[in-house]
């Protein structure tokens, strides 16, 4: 039994009642899968536009994933784009003649190019003077070849336009012994940024000279060998002392000579930087090392090899 005084004390000692906080509303369950957009939610047109930026290999992998993505990966829009990116000049003609769609036309053209089975859209016979052709080099759509002391230049773009396309360069006085193409970006000929991808032609001759050709004319002539110049280096040497490039030549006098192609514009013997000795027989090959363009290897007629 609890007396009245004990009840009174219990009431006084008990802490004041606190109001229960209202319970926070429980979050409604959400369906995460319904709030996200997957690749399968895109229309076929949207898929095709996105897939157009993939490589052919990635398109093949995409087509193997499922049937709906295969339809998007094989649509003509994508393969038209691939065809035009690789062969813009043949795109209209080849795609118009394709019976199996743009993808089949692309694959057939690629296989033909890789296997050299395609029929070239340009087939023409060019007749030259009755002399043997000693050397030939190809620079984009320009063909250079030598016949004796002459250099013949054929410009295919001018031929297609119905214009005169053959030019004869006759500055050499004896048989041309070597022809090389080098980037214009590595010489003082460069005048503007648009010329960085152009090349110039270098030739050596039995007339003891080396000539550099650009824009259809001789820009420089180097003389210094005591006899015919037999060969030119396959690449330009780097000059450690400056940013200019150096052309190496080998002669029947057994010497290797280095010629400056820098901005000084020096000609003749003034462009001669150095003369290297070590061979007793005519030099037949001059090659620049690929890993270090300051290294040079030469071979002469007696099979002697020198590393310079």
mmCIF file of C-alpha atoms in Angstrom:
data_model
loop_
_atom_site.group_PDB
_atom_site.id
_atom_site.type_symbol
_atom_site.label_atom_id
_atom_site.label_comp_id
_atom_site.label_asym_id
_atom_site.label_seq_id
_atom_site.Cartn_x
_atom_site.Cartn_y
_atom_site.Cartn_z
ATOM 1 C CA UNK A 1 0.000 0.000 0.000
ATOM 2 C CA UNK A 2 1.235 3.508 -0.896
ATOM 3 C CA UNK A 3 0.194 6.348 1.375
ATOM 4 C CA UNK A 4 -0.948 9.715 0.117
ATOM 5 C CA UNK A 5 2.336 11.344 1.137
ATOM 6 C CA UNK A 6 4.334 8.744 -0.849
ATOM 7 C CA UNK A 7 2.162 9.332 -3.949
ATOM 8 C CA UNK A 8 2.717 13.079 -3.571
ATOM 9 C CA UNK A 9 6.472 12.619 -3.394
ATOM 10 C CA UNK A 10 6.434 10.374 -6.469
ATOM 11 C CA UNK A 11 4.524 12.967 -8.457
ATOM 12 C CA UNK A 12 6.925 15.735 -7.406
ATOM 13 C CA UNK A 13 10.057 13.649 -8.201
ATOM 14 C CA UNK A 14 8.901 12.351 -11.579
ATOM 15 C CA UNK A 15 10.265 14.415 -14.516
ATOM 16 C CA UNK A 16 7.884 16.387 -16.634
ATOM 17 C CA UNK A 17 6.445 14.443 -19.505
ATOM 18 C CA UNK A 18 8.002 15.188 -22.941
ATOM 19 C CA UNK A 19 5.929 15.321 -26.029
ATOM 20 C CA UNK A 20 6.747 12.470 -28.368
ATOM 21 C CA UNK A 21 8.302 13.755 -31.554
ATOM 22 C CA UNK A 22 6.148 13.158 -34.562
ATOM 23 C CA UNK A 23 7.551 10.272 -36.523
ATOM 24 C CA UNK A 24 9.166 11.235 -39.844
ATOM 25 C CA UNK A 25 7.343 9.899 -42.820
ATOM 26 C CA UNK A 26 8.945 6.743 -44.090
ATOM 27 C CA UNK A 27 10.516 7.166 -47.557
ATOM 28 C CA UNK A 28 8.559 5.683 -50.337
ATOM 29 C CA UNK A 29 10.318 2.875 -52.070
ATOM 30 C CA UNK A 30 11.584 3.873 -55.485
ATOM 31 C CA UNK A 31 12.286 1.686 -58.441
ATOM 32 C CA UNK A 32 15.912 2.496 -59.392
ATOM 33 C CA UNK A 33 15.666 0.627 -62.671
ATOM 34 C CA UNK A 34 12.816 2.834 -63.874
ATOM 35 C CA UNK A 35 14.735 6.097 -63.211
ATOM 36 C CA UNK A 36 17.805 5.216 -65.349
ATOM 37 C CA UNK A 37 18.074 5.263 -69.133
ATOM 38 C CA UNK A 38 19.989 2.427 -70.697
ATOM 39 C CA UNK A 39 21.339 2.068 -74.206
ATOM 40 C CA UNK A 40 18.383 -0.146 -75.044
ATOM 41 C CA UNK A 41 16.010 2.776 -74.415
ATOM 42 C CA UNK A 42 17.469 4.751 -77.329
ATOM 43 C CA UNK A 43 15.839 4.702 -80.713
ATOM 44 C CA UNK A 44 17.595 3.056 -83.630
ATOM 45 C CA UNK A 45 18.318 6.463 -85.175
ATOM 46 C CA UNK A 46 19.967 7.659 -81.957
ATOM 47 C CA UNK A 47 21.995 4.466 -81.722
ATOM 48 C CA UNK A 48 23.124 4.853 -85.311
ATOM 49 C CA UNK A 49 24.290 8.437 -84.742
ATOM 50 C CA UNK A 50 26.260 7.387 -81.656
ATOM 51 C CA UNK A 51 27.724 4.291 -83.297
ATOM 52 C CA UNK A 52 28.870 6.320 -86.314
ATOM 53 C CA UNK A 53 31.854 7.501 -84.251
ATOM 54 C CA UNK A 54 33.061 3.954 -83.537
ATOM 55 C CA UNK A 55 35.771 2.151 -85.445
ATOM 56 C CA UNK A 56 34.837 -0.807 -87.688
ATOM 57 C CA UNK A 57 36.223 -3.202 -85.080
ATOM 58 C CA UNK A 58 34.090 -1.649 -82.330
ATOM 59 C CA UNK A 59 31.055 -1.785 -84.615
ATOM 60 C CA UNK A 60 31.615 -5.506 -85.079
ATOM 61 C CA UNK A 61 31.802 -6.025 -81.313
ATOM 62 C CA UNK A 62 28.629 -3.989 -80.886
ATOM 63 C CA UNK A 63 26.803 -6.104 -83.458
ATOM 64 C CA UNK A 64 27.719 -9.291 -81.587
ATOM 65 C CA UNK A 65 26.104 -8.130 -78.340
ATOM 66 C CA UNK A 66 22.411 -8.433 -79.293
ATOM 67 C CA UNK A 67 20.031 -8.301 -82.248
ATOM 68 C CA UNK A 68 18.795 -4.744 -81.715
ATOM 69 C CA UNK A 69 22.337 -3.359 -81.506
ATOM 70 C CA UNK A 70 23.284 -5.417 -84.542
ATOM 71 C CA UNK A 71 20.605 -3.645 -86.593
ATOM 72 C CA UNK A 72 21.981 -0.288 -85.485
ATOM 73 C CA UNK A 73 25.613 -1.261 -86.134
ATOM 74 C CA UNK A 74 24.822 -2.502 -89.652
ATOM 75 C CA UNK A 75 22.771 0.470 -90.838
ATOM 76 C CA UNK A 76 23.876 2.178 -94.057
ATOM 77 C CA UNK A 77 24.339 5.573 -92.392
ATOM 78 C CA UNK A 78 27.308 4.322 -90.362
ATOM 79 C CA UNK A 79 29.059 2.518 -93.197
ATOM 80 C CA UNK A 80 28.519 5.398 -95.613
ATOM 81 C CA UNK A 81 30.460 7.515 -93.125
ATOM 82 C CA UNK A 82 33.252 4.921 -92.819
ATOM 83 C CA UNK A 83 33.552 4.609 -96.590
ATOM 84 C CA UNK A 84 33.745 8.376 -97.142
ATOM 85 C CA UNK A 85 36.364 8.734 -94.407
ATOM 86 C CA UNK A 86 38.709 6.233 -96.099
ATOM 87 C CA UNK A 87 37.993 6.726 -99.809
ATOM 88 C CA UNK A 88 36.228 10.058 -100.392
ATOM 89 C CA UNK A 89 36.956 10.126 -104.111
ATOM 90 C CA UNK A 90 35.488 6.666 -104.750
ATOM 91 C CA UNK A 91 32.571 6.903 -102.312
ATOM 92 C CA UNK A 92 29.822 8.040 -104.687
ATOM 93 C CA UNK A 93 30.667 5.627 -107.496
ATOM 94 C CA UNK A 94 31.323 2.575 -105.322
ATOM 95 C CA UNK A 95 28.318 3.057 -103.043
ATOM 96 C CA UNK A 96 25.946 3.624 -105.944
ATOM 97 C CA UNK A 97 27.046 0.329 -107.509
ATOM 98 C CA UNK A 98 26.868 -1.685 -104.283
ATOM 99 C CA UNK A 99 24.087 -4.265 -104.204
ATOM 100 C CA UNK A 100 24.487 -5.486 -100.626
ATOM 101 C CA UNK A 101 24.429 -2.155 -98.833
ATOM 102 C CA UNK A 102 27.074 0.275 -97.623
ATOM 103 C CA UNK A 103 28.618 -2.192 -95.175
ATOM 104 C CA UNK A 104 29.216 -4.792 -97.872
ATOM 105 C CA UNK A 105 30.681 -2.107 -100.142
ATOM 106 C CA UNK A 106 33.063 -0.983 -97.372
ATOM 107 C CA UNK A 107 34.216 -4.528 -96.575
ATOM 108 C CA UNK A 108 34.683 -5.385 -100.247
ATOM 109 C CA UNK A 109 36.702 -2.232 -100.888
ATOM 110 C CA UNK A 110 38.848 -2.774 -97.794
ATOM 111 C CA UNK A 111 39.589 -6.382 -98.733
ATOM 112 C CA UNK A 112 40.453 -5.361 -102.285
ATOM 113 C CA UNK A 113 42.824 -2.626 -101.129
ATOM 114 C CA UNK A 114 44.539 -4.872 -98.582
ATOM 115 C CA UNK A 115 45.035 -7.626 -101.144
ATOM 116 C CA UNK A 116 45.828 -5.307 -104.068
ATOM 117 C CA UNK A 117 42.918 -6.795 -106.019
ATOM 118 C CA UNK A 118 41.058 -3.573 -106.737
ATOM 119 C CA UNK A 119 40.708 -2.132 -110.216
ATOM 120 C CA UNK A 120 42.312 1.292 -110.133
ATOM 121 C CA UNK A 121 39.904 3.999 -111.293
ATOM 122 C CA UNK A 122 42.780 5.546 -113.254
ATOM 123 C CA UNK A 123 44.475 3.465 -115.941
ATOM 124 C CA UNK A 124 46.736 5.315 -118.345
ATOM 125 C CA UNK A 125 49.830 4.652 -120.424
ATOM 126 C CA UNK A 126 52.566 7.281 -120.456
ATOM 127 C CA UNK A 127 55.225 7.255 -123.143
ATOM 128 C CA UNK A 128 58.621 8.832 -122.516
ATOM 129 C CA UNK A 129 61.768 9.349 -124.505
ATOM 130 C CA UNK A 130 63.557 6.210 -125.685
ATOM 131 C CA UNK A 131 65.927 5.930 -122.718
ATOM 132 C CA UNK A 132 65.986 3.565 -119.798
ATOM 133 C CA UNK A 133 64.525 4.795 -116.501
ATOM 134 C CA UNK A 134 67.172 4.698 -113.772
ATOM 135 C CA UNK A 135 65.306 5.949 -110.680
ATOM 136 C CA UNK A 136 61.698 6.674 -109.731
ATOM 137 C CA UNK A 137 60.101 8.251 -106.633
ATOM 138 C CA UNK A 138 56.478 9.052 -105.834
ATOM 139 C CA UNK A 139 55.411 12.185 -103.957
ATOM 140 C CA UNK A 140 51.638 12.173 -103.381
ATOM 141 C CA UNK A 141 50.228 12.604 -106.907
ATOM 142 C CA UNK A 142 53.561 13.547 -108.479
ATOM 143 C CA UNK A 143 55.904 11.040 -110.127
ATOM 144 C CA UNK A 144 59.623 11.780 -110.534
ATOM 145 C CA UNK A 145 61.898 9.564 -112.605
ATOM 146 C CA UNK A 146 65.312 9.996 -114.170
ATOM 147 C CA UNK A 147 66.495 9.121 -117.660
ATOM 148 C CA UNK A 148 70.188 9.741 -118.066
ATOM 149 C CA UNK A 149 70.793 13.345 -117.012
ATOM 150 C CA UNK A 150 67.097 14.312 -117.253
ATOM 151 C CA UNK A 151 64.449 14.403 -114.547
ATOM 152 C CA UNK A 152 60.896 13.851 -115.744
ATOM 153 C CA UNK A 153 58.025 15.050 -113.556
ATOM 154 C CA UNK A 154 54.453 13.848 -114.052
ATOM 155 C CA UNK A 155 51.647 15.614 -112.185
ATOM 156 C CA UNK A 156 48.618 13.337 -112.106
ATOM 157 C CA UNK A 157 46.234 16.087 -110.985
ATOM 158 C CA UNK A 158 47.081 18.116 -114.079
ATOM 159 C CA UNK A 159 46.643 15.012 -116.219
ATOM 160 C CA UNK A 160 43.143 14.486 -114.819
ATOM 161 C CA UNK A 161 42.365 18.132 -115.520
ATOM 162 C CA UNK A 162 43.400 17.806 -119.157
ATOM 163 C CA UNK A 163 46.427 20.089 -118.760
ATOM 164 C CA UNK A 164 50.095 19.648 -119.624
ATOM 165 C CA UNK A 165 51.390 17.359 -116.909
ATOM 166 C CA UNK A 166 54.968 16.439 -117.897
ATOM 167 C CA UNK A 167 57.896 18.686 -116.989
ATOM 168 C CA UNK A 168 61.538 18.022 -117.864
ATOM 169 C CA UNK A 169 64.333 19.248 -115.599
ATOM 170 C CA UNK A 170 67.645 19.316 -117.437
ATOM 171 C CA UNK A 171 70.122 21.112 -115.158
ATOM 172 C CA UNK A 172 72.369 18.060 -114.687
ATOM 173 C CA UNK A 173 75.036 17.459 -117.334
ATOM 174 C CA UNK A 174 75.600 13.738 -116.720
ATOM 175 C CA UNK A 175 73.745 10.645 -115.562
ATOM 176 C CA UNK A 176 71.733 10.982 -112.361
ATOM 177 C CA UNK A 177 72.957 8.472 -109.787
ATOM 178 C CA UNK A 178 70.473 8.883 -106.911
ATOM 179 C CA UNK A 179 67.104 10.505 -106.118
ATOM 180 C CA UNK A 180 65.702 11.189 -102.640
ATOM 181 C CA UNK A 181 62.640 12.942 -101.204
ATOM 182 C CA UNK A 182 62.902 14.902 -97.945
ATOM 183 C CA UNK A 183 60.484 17.011 -95.952
ATOM 184 C CA UNK A 184 60.499 20.713 -96.729
ATOM 185 C CA UNK A 185 59.995 21.339 -93.027
ATOM 186 C CA UNK A 186 63.653 20.435 -92.449
ATOM 187 C CA UNK A 187 65.137 23.084 -94.742
ATOM 188 C CA UNK A 188 65.300 26.829 -95.184
ATOM 189 C CA UNK A 189 62.892 26.564 -98.132
ATOM 190 C CA UNK A 190 59.955 26.639 -95.719
ATOM 191 C CA UNK A 191 58.107 29.930 -95.948
ATOM 192 C CA UNK A 192 54.660 29.268 -94.426
ATOM 193 C CA UNK A 193 52.815 26.732 -92.289
ATOM 194 C CA UNK A 194 50.924 25.421 -95.312
ATOM 195 C CA UNK A 195 54.210 24.133 -96.787
ATOM 196 C CA UNK A 196 55.169 21.920 -93.835
ATOM 197 C CA UNK A 197 53.781 18.777 -95.471
ATOM 198 C CA UNK A 198 55.507 19.394 -98.801
ATOM 199 C CA UNK A 199 58.670 17.623 -99.932
ATOM 200 C CA UNK A 200 61.697 18.575 -101.979
ATOM 201 C CA UNK A 201 63.709 16.384 -104.334
ATOM 202 C CA UNK A 202 67.454 15.814 -103.969
ATOM 203 C CA UNK A 203 69.505 14.341 -106.807
ATOM 204 C CA UNK A 204 73.152 13.400 -107.260
ATOM 205 C CA UNK A 205 74.908 13.068 -110.584
ATOM 206 C CA UNK A 206 78.054 11.975 -112.345
ATOM 207 C CA UNK A 207 78.624 15.671 -113.151
ATOM 208 C CA UNK A 208 80.078 16.000 -109.580
ATOM 209 C CA UNK A 209 77.035 17.969 -108.333
ATOM 210 C CA UNK A 210 74.072 17.608 -105.980
ATOM 211 C CA UNK A 211 70.896 19.531 -106.717
ATOM 212 C CA UNK A 212 67.853 20.324 -104.596
ATOM 213 C CA UNK A 213 64.576 20.762 -106.478
ATOM 214 C CA UNK A 214 61.337 22.411 -105.435
ATOM 215 C CA UNK A 215 58.454 24.036 -107.292
ATOM 216 C CA UNK A 216 59.738 22.696 -110.596
ATOM 217 C CA UNK A 217 63.177 24.316 -110.474
ATOM 218 C CA UNK A 218 66.621 23.858 -108.941
ATOM 219 C CA UNK A 219 66.877 25.751 -105.654
ATOM 220 C CA UNK A 220 70.469 24.854 -104.702
ATOM 221 C CA UNK A 221 73.494 23.197 -106.252
ATOM 222 C CA UNK A 222 76.280 21.686 -104.139
ATOM 223 C CA UNK A 223 79.740 20.971 -105.563
ATOM 224 C CA UNK A 224 82.759 19.565 -103.759
ATOM 225 C CA UNK A 225 83.345 15.933 -104.714
ATOM 226 C CA UNK A 226 86.423 15.202 -106.812
ATOM 227 C CA UNK A 227 84.476 12.953 -109.126
ATOM 228 C CA UNK A 228 80.951 11.625 -109.678
ATOM 229 C CA UNK A 229 78.576 11.694 -106.697
ATOM 230 C CA UNK A 230 77.408 8.100 -106.359
ATOM 231 C CA UNK A 231 74.726 8.215 -103.648
ATOM 232 C CA UNK A 232 72.828 10.302 -101.087
ATOM 233 C CA UNK A 233 71.804 9.469 -97.522
ATOM 234 C CA UNK A 234 68.360 7.947 -97.073
ATOM 235 C CA UNK A 235 67.537 10.423 -94.281
ATOM 236 C CA UNK A 236 68.806 13.814 -93.175
ATOM 237 C CA UNK A 237 71.335 14.054 -90.375
ATOM 238 C CA UNK A 238 70.717 16.192 -87.325
ATOM 239 C CA UNK A 239 73.271 18.869 -86.545
ATOM 240 C CA UNK A 240 73.933 18.892 -82.831
ATOM 241 C CA UNK A 241 75.262 22.456 -82.913
ATOM 242 C CA UNK A 242 72.077 23.883 -84.459
ATOM 243 C CA UNK A 243 68.538 22.999 -85.430
ATOM 244 C CA UNK A 244 69.396 22.758 -89.127
ATOM 245 C CA UNK A 245 69.561 19.469 -91.009
ATOM 246 C CA UNK A 246 72.479 18.029 -92.950
ATOM 247 C CA UNK A 247 72.504 16.025 -96.186
ATOM 248 C CA UNK A 248 75.221 13.383 -96.575
ATOM 249 C CA UNK A 249 76.603 12.339 -99.953
ATOM 250 C CA UNK A 250 79.020 9.619 -100.997
ATOM 251 C CA UNK A 251 81.287 9.876 -104.016
ATOM 252 C CA UNK A 252 83.493 7.802 -106.247
ATOM 253 C CA UNK A 253 86.401 9.687 -104.667
ATOM 254 C CA UNK A 254 85.813 7.592 -101.506
ATOM 255 C CA UNK A 255 84.713 10.553 -99.374
ATOM 256 C CA UNK A 256 81.508 11.334 -97.505
ATOM 257 C CA UNK A 257 80.563 14.986 -97.521
ATOM 258 C CA UNK A 258 78.071 16.746 -95.276
ATOM 259 C CA UNK A 259 76.022 19.643 -96.668
ATOM 260 C CA UNK A 260 74.146 22.216 -94.612
ATOM 261 C CA UNK A 261 70.456 22.767 -95.354
ATOM 262 C CA UNK A 262 70.137 25.553 -92.801
ATOM 263 C CA UNK A 263 68.726 29.028 -93.148
ATOM 264 C CA UNK A 264 72.049 30.521 -94.178
ATOM 265 C CA UNK A 265 71.268 29.823 -97.802
ATOM 266 C CA UNK A 266 74.891 28.891 -98.516
ATOM 267 C CA UNK A 267 75.566 27.412 -101.925
ATOM 268 C CA UNK A 268 78.252 25.348 -103.581
ATOM 269 C CA UNK A 269 81.332 24.635 -101.492
ATOM 270 C CA UNK A 270 80.222 27.195 -98.888
ATOM 271 C CA UNK A 271 77.453 24.788 -97.796
ATOM 272 C CA UNK A 272 80.009 22.023 -97.209
ATOM 273 C CA UNK A 273 80.251 21.417 -93.460
ATOM 274 C CA UNK A 274 82.652 18.487 -93.360
ATOM 275 C CA UNK A 275 84.485 15.887 -95.432
ATOM 276 C CA UNK A 276 84.822 12.391 -93.955
ATOM 277 C CA UNK A 277 87.491 9.897 -95.014
ATOM 278 C CA UNK A 278 87.907 6.171 -94.469
ATOM 279 C CA UNK A 279 87.153 4.521 -97.809
ATOM 280 C CA UNK A 280 89.552 3.834 -100.664
ATOM 281 C CA UNK A 281 86.874 2.749 -103.147
ATOM 282 C CA UNK A 282 83.717 4.457 -104.456
ATOM 283 C CA UNK A 283 80.933 4.672 -101.892
ATOM 284 C CA UNK A 284 77.739 2.815 -102.794
ATOM 285 C CA UNK A 285 75.473 3.295 -99.772
ATOM 286 C CA UNK A 286 74.966 6.000 -97.143
ATOM 287 C CA UNK A 287 72.373 5.365 -94.425
ATOM 288 C CA UNK A 288 71.373 7.325 -91.312
ATOM 289 C CA UNK A 289 70.554 5.443 -88.103
ATOM 290 C CA UNK A 290 66.873 5.435 -87.231
ATOM 291 C CA UNK A 291 67.339 5.632 -83.454
ATOM 292 C CA UNK A 292 69.949 8.418 -83.612
ATOM 293 C CA UNK A 293 70.080 10.705 -86.636
ATOM 294 C CA UNK A 294 73.643 11.777 -85.841
ATOM 295 C CA UNK A 295 75.004 8.302 -86.714
ATOM 296 C CA UNK A 296 75.949 7.428 -90.272
ATOM 297 C CA UNK A 297 76.952 4.131 -91.869
ATOM 298 C CA UNK A 298 78.630 3.883 -95.277
ATOM 299 C CA UNK A 299 79.541 0.986 -97.566
ATOM 300 C CA UNK A 300 82.009 1.104 -100.445
ATOM 301 C CA UNK A 301 82.681 -1.104 -103.463
ATOM 302 C CA UNK A 302 85.264 -3.149 -101.564
ATOM 303 C CA UNK A 303 82.540 -4.116 -99.006
ATOM 304 C CA UNK A 304 84.166 -1.982 -96.330
ATOM 305 C CA UNK A 305 81.677 -0.635 -93.774
ATOM 306 C CA UNK A 306 82.346 2.562 -91.825
ATOM 307 C CA UNK A 307 80.348 3.909 -88.896
ATOM 308 C CA UNK A 308 80.729 7.668 -88.716
#
